[in-house]
Coordinates of C-alpha atoms in Angstrom, one line a residue:
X1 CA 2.6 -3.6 -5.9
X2 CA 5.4 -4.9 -8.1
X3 CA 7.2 -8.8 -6.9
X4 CA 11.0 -9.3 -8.0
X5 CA 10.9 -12.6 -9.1
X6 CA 14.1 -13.7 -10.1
X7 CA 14.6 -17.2 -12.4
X8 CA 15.2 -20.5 -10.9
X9 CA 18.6 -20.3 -13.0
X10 CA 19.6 -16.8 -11.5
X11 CA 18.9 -17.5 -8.0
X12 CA 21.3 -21.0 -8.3
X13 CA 23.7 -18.9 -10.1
X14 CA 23.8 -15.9 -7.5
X15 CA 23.8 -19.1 -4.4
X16 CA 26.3 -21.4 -5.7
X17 CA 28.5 -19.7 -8.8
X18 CA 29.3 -21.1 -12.0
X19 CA 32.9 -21.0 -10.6
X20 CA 34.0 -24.3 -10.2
X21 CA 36.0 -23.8 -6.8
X22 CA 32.9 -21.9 -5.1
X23 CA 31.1 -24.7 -6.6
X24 CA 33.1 -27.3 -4.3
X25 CA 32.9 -25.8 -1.3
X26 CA 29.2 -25.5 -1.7
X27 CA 29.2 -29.0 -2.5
X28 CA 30.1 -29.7 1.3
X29 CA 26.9 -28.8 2.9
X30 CA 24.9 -31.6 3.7
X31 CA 22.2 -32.9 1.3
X32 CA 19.8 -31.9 3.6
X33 CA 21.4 -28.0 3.7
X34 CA 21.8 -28.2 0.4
X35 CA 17.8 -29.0 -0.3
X36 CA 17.0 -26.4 2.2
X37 CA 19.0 -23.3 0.6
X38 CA 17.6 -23.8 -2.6
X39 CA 14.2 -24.1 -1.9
X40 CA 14.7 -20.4 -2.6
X41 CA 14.7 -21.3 -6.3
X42 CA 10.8 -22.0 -6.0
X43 CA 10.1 -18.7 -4.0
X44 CA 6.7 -17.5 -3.6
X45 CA 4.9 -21.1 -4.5
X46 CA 3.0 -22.6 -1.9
X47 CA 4.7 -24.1 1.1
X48 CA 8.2 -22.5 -0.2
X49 CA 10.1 -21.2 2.7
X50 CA 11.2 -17.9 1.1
X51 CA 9.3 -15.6 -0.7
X52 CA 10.3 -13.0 -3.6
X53 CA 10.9 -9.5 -2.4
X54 CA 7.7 -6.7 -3.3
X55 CA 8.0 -3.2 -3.8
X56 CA 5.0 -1.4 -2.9
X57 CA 5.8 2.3 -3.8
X58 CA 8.4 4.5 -5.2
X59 CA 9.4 5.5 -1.8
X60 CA 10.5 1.7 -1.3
X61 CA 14.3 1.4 -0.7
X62 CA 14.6 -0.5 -4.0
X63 CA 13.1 1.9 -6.2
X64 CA 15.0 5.2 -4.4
X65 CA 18.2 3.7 -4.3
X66 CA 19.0 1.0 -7.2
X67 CA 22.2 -0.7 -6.2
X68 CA 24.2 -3.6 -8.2
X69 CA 22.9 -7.0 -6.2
X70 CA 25.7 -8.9 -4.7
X71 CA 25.3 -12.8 -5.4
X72 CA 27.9 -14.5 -3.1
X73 CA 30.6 -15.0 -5.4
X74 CA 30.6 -11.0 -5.3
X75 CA 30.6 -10.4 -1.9
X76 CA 33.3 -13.9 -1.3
X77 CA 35.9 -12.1 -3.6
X78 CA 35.0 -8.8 -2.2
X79 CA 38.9 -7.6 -1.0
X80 CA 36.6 -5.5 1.4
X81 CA 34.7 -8.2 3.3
X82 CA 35.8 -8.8 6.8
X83 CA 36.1 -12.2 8.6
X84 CA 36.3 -12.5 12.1
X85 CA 39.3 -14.4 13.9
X86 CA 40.9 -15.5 16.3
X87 CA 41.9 -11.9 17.2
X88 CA 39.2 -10.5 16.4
X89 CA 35.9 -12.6 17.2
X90 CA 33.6 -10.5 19.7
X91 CA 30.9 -8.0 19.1
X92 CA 30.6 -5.2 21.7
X93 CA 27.5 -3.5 22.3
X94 CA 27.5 0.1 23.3
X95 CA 24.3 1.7 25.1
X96 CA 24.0 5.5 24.9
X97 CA 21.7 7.5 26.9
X98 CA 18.8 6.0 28.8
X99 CA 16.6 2.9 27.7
X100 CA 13.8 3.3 30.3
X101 CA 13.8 4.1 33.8
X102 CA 16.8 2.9 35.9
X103 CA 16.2 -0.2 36.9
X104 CA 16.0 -4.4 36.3
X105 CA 13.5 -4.0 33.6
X106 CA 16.0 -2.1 31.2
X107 CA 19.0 -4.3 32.3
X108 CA 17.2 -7.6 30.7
X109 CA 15.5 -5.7 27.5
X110 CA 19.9 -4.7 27.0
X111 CA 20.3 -8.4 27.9
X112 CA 17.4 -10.0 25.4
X113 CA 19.2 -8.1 22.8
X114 CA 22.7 -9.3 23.6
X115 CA 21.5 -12.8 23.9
X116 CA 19.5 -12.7 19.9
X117 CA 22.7 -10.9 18.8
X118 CA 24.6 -13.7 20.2
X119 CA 22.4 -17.0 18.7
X120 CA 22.0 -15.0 15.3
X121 CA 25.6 -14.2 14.2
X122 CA 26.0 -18.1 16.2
X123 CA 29.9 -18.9 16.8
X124 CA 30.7 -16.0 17.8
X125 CA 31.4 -13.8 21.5
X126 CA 28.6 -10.6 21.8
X127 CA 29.3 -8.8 24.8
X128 CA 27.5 -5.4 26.2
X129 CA 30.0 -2.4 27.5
X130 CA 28.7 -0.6 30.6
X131 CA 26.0 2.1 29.7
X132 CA 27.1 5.9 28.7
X133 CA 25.3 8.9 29.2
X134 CA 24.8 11.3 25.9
X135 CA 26.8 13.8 28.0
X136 CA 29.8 11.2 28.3
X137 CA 29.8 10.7 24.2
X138 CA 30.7 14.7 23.9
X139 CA 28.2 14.6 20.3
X140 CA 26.4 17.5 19.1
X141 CA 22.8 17.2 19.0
X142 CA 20.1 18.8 18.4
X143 CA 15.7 19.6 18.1
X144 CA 14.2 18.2 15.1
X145 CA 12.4 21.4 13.4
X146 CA 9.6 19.1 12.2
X147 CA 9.0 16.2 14.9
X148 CA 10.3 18.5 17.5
X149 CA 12.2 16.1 19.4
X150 CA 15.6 15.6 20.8
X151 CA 18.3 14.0 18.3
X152 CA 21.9 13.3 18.6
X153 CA 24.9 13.3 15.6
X154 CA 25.8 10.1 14.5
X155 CA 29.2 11.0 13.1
X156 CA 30.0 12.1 17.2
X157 CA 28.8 8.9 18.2
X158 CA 30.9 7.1 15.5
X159 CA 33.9 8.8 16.7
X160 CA 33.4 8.0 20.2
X161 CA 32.6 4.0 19.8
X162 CA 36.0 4.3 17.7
X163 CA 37.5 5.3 20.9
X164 CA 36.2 2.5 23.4
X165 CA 36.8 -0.5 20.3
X166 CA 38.1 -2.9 22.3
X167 CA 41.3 -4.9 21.0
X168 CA 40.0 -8.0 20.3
X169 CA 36.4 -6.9 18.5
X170 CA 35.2 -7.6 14.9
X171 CA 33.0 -4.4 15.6
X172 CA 31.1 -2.4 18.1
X173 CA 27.5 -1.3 17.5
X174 CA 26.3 1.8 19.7
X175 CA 22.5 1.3 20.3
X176 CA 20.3 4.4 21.9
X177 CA 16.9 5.1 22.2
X178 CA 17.3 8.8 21.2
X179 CA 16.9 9.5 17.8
X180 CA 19.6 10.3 15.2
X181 CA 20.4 12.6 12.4
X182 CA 23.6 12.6 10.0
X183 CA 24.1 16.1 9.0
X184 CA 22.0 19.3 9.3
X185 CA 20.2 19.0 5.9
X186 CA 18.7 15.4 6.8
X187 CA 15.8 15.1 8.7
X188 CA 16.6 11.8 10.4
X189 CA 18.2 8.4 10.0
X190 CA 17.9 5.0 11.5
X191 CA 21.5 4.2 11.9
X192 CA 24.8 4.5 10.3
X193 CA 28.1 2.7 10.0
X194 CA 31.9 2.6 9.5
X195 CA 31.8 -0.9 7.7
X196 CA 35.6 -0.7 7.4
X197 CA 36.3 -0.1 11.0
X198 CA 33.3 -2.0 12.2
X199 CA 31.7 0.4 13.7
X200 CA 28.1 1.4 13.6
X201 CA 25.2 3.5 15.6
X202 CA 21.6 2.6 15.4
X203 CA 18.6 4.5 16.8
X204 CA 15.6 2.2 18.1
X205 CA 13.3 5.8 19.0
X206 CA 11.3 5.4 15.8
X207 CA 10.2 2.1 16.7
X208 CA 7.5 3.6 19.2
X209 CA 4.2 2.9 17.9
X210 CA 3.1 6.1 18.6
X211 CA 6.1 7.9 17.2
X212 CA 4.5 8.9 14.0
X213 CA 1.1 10.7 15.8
X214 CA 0.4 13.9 17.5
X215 CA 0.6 12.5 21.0
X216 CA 4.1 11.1 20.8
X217 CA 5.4 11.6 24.4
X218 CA 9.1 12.1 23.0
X219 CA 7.8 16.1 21.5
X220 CA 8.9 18.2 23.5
X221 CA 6.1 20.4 25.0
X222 CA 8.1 24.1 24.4
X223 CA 10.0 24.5 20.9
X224 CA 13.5 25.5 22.5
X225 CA 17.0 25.6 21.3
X226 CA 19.4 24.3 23.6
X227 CA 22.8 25.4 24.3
X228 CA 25.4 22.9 22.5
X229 CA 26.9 21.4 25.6
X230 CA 24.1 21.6 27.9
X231 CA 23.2 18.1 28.1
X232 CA 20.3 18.6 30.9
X233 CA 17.6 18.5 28.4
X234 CA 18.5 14.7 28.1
X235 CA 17.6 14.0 31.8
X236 CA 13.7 12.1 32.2
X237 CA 13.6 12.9 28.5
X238 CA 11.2 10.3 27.4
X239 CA 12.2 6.7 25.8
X240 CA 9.5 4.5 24.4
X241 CA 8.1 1.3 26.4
X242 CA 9.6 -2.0 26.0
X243 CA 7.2 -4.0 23.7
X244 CA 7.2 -7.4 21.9
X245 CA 7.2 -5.1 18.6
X246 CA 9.5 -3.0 20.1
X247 CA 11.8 -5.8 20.9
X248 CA 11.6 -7.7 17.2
X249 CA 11.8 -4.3 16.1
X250 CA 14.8 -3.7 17.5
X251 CA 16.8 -7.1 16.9
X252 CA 15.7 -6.8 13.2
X253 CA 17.9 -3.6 13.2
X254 CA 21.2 -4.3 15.2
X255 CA 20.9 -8.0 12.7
X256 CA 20.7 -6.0 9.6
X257 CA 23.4 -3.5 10.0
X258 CA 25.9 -5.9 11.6
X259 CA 25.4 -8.0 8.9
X260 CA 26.6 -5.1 6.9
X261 CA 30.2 -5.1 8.8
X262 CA 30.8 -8.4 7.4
X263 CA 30.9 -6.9 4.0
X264 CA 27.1 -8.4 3.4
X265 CA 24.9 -5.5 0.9
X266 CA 20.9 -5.1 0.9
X267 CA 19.4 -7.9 -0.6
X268 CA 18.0 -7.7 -3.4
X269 CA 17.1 -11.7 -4.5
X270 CA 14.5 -12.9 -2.0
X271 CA 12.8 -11.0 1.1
X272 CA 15.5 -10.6 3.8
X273 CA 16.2 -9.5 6.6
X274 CA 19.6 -7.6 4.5
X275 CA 16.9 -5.7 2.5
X276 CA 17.0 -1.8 2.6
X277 CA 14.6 0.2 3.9
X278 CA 13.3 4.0 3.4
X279 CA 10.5 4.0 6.2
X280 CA 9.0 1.6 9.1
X281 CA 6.2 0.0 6.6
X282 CA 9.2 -1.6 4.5
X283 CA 11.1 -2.4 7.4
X284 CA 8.6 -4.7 9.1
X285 CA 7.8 -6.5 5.5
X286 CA 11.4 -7.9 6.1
X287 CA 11.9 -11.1 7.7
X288 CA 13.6 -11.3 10.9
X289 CA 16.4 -13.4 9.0
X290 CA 18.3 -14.2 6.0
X291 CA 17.8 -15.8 2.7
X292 CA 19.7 -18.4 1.3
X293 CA 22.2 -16.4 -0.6
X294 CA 23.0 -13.8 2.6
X295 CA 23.0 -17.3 4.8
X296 CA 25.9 -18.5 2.8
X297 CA 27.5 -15.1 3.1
X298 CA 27.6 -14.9 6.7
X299 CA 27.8 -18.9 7.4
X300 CA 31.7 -18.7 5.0
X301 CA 32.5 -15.7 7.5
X302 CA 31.4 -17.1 10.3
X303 CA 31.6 -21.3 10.0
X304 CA 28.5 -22.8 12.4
X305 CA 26.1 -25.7 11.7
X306 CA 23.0 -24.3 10.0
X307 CA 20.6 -26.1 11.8
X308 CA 22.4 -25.4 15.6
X309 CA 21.8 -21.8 14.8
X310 CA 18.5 -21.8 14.1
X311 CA 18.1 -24.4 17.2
X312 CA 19.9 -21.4 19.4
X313 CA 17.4 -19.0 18.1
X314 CA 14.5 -21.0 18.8
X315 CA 15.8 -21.3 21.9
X316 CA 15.9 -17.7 22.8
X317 CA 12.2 -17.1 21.0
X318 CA 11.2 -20.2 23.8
X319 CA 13.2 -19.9 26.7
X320 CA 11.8 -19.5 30.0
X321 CA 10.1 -16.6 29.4
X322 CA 9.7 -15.1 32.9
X323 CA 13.2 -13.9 34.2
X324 CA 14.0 -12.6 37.8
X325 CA 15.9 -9.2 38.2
X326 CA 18.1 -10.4 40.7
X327 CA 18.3 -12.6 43.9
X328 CA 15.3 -12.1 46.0
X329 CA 15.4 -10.8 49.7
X330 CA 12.7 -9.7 52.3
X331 CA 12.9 -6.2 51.4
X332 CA 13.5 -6.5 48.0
X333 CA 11.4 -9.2 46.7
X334 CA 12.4 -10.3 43.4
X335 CA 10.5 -9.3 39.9
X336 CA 9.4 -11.2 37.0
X337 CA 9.9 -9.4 33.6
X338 CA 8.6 -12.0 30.5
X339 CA 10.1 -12.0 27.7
X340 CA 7.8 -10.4 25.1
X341 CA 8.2 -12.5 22.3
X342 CA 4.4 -12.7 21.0
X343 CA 5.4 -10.7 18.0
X344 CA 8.0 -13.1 17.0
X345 CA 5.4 -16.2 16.9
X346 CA 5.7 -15.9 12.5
X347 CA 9.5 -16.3 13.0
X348 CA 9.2 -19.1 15.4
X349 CA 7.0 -21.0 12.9
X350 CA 9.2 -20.3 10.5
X351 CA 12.4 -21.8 11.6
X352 CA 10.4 -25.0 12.9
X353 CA 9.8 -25.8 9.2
X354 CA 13.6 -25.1 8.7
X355 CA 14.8 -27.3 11.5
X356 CA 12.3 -30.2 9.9
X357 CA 13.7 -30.0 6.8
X358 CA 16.8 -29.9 8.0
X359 CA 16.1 -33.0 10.0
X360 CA 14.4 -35.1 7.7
X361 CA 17.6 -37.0 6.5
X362 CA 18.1 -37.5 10.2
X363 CA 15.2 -38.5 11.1
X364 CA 15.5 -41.3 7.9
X365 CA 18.4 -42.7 8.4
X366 CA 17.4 -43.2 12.2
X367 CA 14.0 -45.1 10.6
X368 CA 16.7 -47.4 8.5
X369 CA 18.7 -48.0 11.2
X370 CA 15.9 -49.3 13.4
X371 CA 14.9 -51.0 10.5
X372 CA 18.1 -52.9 10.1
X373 CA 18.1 -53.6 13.7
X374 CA 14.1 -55.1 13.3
X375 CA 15.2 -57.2 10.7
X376 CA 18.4 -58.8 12.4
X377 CA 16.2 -59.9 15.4
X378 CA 13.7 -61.2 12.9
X379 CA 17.0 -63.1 11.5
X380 CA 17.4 -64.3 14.8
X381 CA 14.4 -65.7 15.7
X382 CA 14.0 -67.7 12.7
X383 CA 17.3 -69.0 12.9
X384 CA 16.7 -69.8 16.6
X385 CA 13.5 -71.8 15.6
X386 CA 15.6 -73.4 13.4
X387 CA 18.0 -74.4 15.4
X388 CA 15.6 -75.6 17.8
X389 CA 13.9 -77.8 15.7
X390 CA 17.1 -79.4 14.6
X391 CA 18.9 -79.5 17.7
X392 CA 15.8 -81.4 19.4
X393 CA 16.3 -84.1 16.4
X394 CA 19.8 -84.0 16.9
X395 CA 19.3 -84.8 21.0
X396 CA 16.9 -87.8 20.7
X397 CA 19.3 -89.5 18.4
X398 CA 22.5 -88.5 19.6
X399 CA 22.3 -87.6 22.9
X400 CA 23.8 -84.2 22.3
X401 CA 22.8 -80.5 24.5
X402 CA 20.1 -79.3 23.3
X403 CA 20.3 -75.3 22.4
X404 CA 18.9 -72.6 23.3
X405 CA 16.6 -70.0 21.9
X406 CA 17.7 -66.7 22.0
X407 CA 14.8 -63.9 21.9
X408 CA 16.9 -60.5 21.1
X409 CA 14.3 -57.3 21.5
X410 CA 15.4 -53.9 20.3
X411 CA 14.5 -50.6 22.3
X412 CA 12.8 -52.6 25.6
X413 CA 13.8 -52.0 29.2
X414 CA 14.4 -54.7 31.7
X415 CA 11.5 -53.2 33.3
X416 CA 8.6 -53.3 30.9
X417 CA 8.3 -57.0 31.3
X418 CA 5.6 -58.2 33.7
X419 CA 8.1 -61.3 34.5
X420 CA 10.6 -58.5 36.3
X421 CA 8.2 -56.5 37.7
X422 CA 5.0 -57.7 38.0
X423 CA 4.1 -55.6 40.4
X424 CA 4.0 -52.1 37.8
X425 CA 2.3 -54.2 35.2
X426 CA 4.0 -52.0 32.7
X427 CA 3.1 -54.4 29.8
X428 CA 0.7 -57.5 29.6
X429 CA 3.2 -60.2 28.1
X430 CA 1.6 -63.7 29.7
X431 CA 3.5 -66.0 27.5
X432 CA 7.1 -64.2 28.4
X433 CA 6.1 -64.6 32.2
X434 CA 5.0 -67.9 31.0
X435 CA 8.8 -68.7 29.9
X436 CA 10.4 -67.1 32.5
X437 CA 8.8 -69.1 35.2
X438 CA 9.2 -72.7 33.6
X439 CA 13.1 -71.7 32.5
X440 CA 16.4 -69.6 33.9
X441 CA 16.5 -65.8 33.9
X442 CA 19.9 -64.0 33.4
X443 CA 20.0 -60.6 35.3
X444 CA 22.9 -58.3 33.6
X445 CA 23.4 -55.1 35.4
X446 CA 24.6 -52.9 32.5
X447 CA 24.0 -51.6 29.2
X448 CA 24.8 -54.3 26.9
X449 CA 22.9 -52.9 23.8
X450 CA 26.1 -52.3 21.5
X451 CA 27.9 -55.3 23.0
X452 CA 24.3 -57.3 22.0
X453 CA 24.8 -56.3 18.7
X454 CA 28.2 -56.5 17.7
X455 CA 28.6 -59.9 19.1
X456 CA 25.9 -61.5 16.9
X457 CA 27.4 -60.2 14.2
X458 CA 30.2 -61.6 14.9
X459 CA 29.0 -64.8 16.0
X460 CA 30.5 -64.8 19.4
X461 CA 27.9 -65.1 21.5
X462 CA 28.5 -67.3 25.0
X463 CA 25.2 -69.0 26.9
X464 CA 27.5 -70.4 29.5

């Protein structure tokens, strides 16, 4: 196994740019952005967030297919990149051909796809087309010599999504469970694209467990060579069951290759989810998201708060995980389809230490803030005292009111004193009740908390 390990100075190079107007935009994130995009510069040591990318044969993406790497003031100069806008801000998602049996089931595995699609690339619109047949596409298709099972022509497809592209979309991804092939002379492919018309097919068949063995229920039984046209064979032809894999499989994909009609190339500084790969091993080494340099990439093109998008992920790996099919009724009771999201408990972990050090500064200057407040009713007590013991001087000599003692507590209901409501006991406080029954108590029905504040700062504040 070989591990790309890139210098400290190379990764900040390729993240912020020694240009000095790339330089000042970065300089706009947040301190606590800032800290977390480059705690890629220490990847692989203990505790890092992002690791170094490893290459574990010759058949690995990296090693078949050397590319130029694209730090981000490449691909932010690129005249080829594409932004959304106003115009153009929605991502339509295409089914093709069957993704199970008819049925609720299918509808929300379509749905969990469009709803990860929609936190990831966060800000913008994803939206799913109704479903097509393969026989509505027109493609040419055909049986794989070798895995002997059906496959469709991604060029076909391509054509036909170029068809239904709605007005208003940055791009429209065509998503099938049957799989794909390019041209005769390949055997297979996992997906391919039109990055400058934002377009893009992707095959989630190979993402069957059992795909590679000799029990694959997607074989067919009888070697045959259908009739170009005769789309029967595609009827009850077999489509793999709806896993957690499956599922993370599956949103790893549609992720990657959108992320390629922004203008965004296969990683090649850290281990990301924009890394290539050759075969199913490689592709499950990749994270399900990006690394700091591809997170810049798409967060220019897109413009969201980095920790609200990984908030809206979380939310989608945690949400309710048992959803009905529809409203229930006596003869059709409703059904509970959880979400299988077991295989995406690494990437859960994984953006709860992002969102914690993204909320560390927060959670600080929330700590000096209480602080501050602590020590200004501190102020006020001994100032109180003070004033007490002067005031009672002051009386005996000259007659004069005496003042009062103002006790200001931050963060305390009205209810969790035993004076007004001694009958919850919320919180033993004797000498309070003690004060309250030998002196006057003020009832003020309202949130005065601010007000509180600002007027001792002021030194406003009215007894009577």
């Amino acid at each position: 196994m070989k591990v790309i390990q890139h210098t400290a100075e190379e990764l900040r190079t390729a993240l912020v740019s020694n240009s000095k107007d790339l330089a000042k935009i970065y300089s706009k994130y947040t301190k606590e952005e800032r800290c977390l995009l480059e705690e890629g510069f220490h990847s692989g040591q203990p505790g890092s967030l992002f690791q170094p990318i490893t290459v574990h044969s010759d058949s690995d993406w990296i090693s078949a297919h050397p590319e130029e790497p694209q730090d981000f003031e490449s691909f932010y100069r690129d005249s080829y990149r594409r932004t959304p806008d106003a115009s153009h801000n929605t991502i339509y998602i295409q089914t093709i051909g069957s993704f199970g049996e008819v049925g609720a089931l299918t509808d929300q595995h379509v749905e969990w796809l469009r709803d990860y699609c929609q936190a990831f690339f966060y800000g913008l619109s994803v939206k799913l087309l109704p479903a097509v047949t393969v026989s509505e596409t027109g493609c040419s298709f055909r049986v794989n010599s070798n895995s002997n099972n059906l496959q469709i022509l991604t060029g076909d497809l391509l054509r036909f999504l170029g068809n239904k592209k709605p007005k208003d979309a940055f791009c429209i991804v065509g998503i099938t469970m049957i799989d794909l092939y390019p041209e005769d002379s390949w055997n297979f492919v996992f997906g391919q694209a039109s990055l400058s018309m934002g377009m893009g097919v992707f095959s989630f068949a190979r993402y069957d467990d059992n795909f590679y063995t000799r029990g694959y229920a997607g074989r067919l039984k009888k070697r045959i060579q259908p009739r170009q046209g005769d789309y029967s064979v595609f009827e009850g032809y077999y489509t793999p069951p709806i896993t957690s894999t499956l599922l993370l499989r599956s949103c790893k994909t549609m992720t990657h290759e959108i992320g390629h009609m922004f203008g965004i190339r296969h990683c090649q500084w850290l281990n990301c989810v924009m890394q290539g790969s050759n075969h199913l091993e490689e592709s499950d080494r990749r994270p399900l998201d990006f690394c700091p340099i591809c997170l810049r990439k798409i967060h220019v093109s897109v413009g969201f708060k980095i920790a609200e998008r990984y908030k809206a992920l979380l939310h989608w790996m945690e949400e309710d995980r048992c959803q009905t099919s529809g409203p229930e009724t006596a003869s059709h009771p409703a059904t509970c389809f959880p979400k299988p999201t077991e295989a995406f408990h690494t990437s859960q972990q994984w953006l709860c230490r992002c969102l914690d050090r993204l909320e560390t500064g927060n959670r600080f200057r929330t700590k000096m803030a209480v602080g501050l407040t602590q020590l200004l009713v501190s102020g006020v007590l001994l100032c109180g005292l003070l004033l007490h013991s002067v005031s009672r001087h002051g009386a005996n000599v000259h007659g004069k009111k005496p003042n009062f003692i103002i006790i200001l507590a931050d963060d305390i209901g009205w209810g969790d004193l035993d004076a007004n409501q001694p009958e919850e006991k919320a919180n033993n406080t004797p000498c309070l009740n003690l004060m309250a029954q030998q002196g006057l108590r003020y009832a003020v029905k309202k949130n005065i908390c601010k007000t509180t504040v600002k007027v001792w700062q002021q030194g406003c504040q009215k007894i009577c």
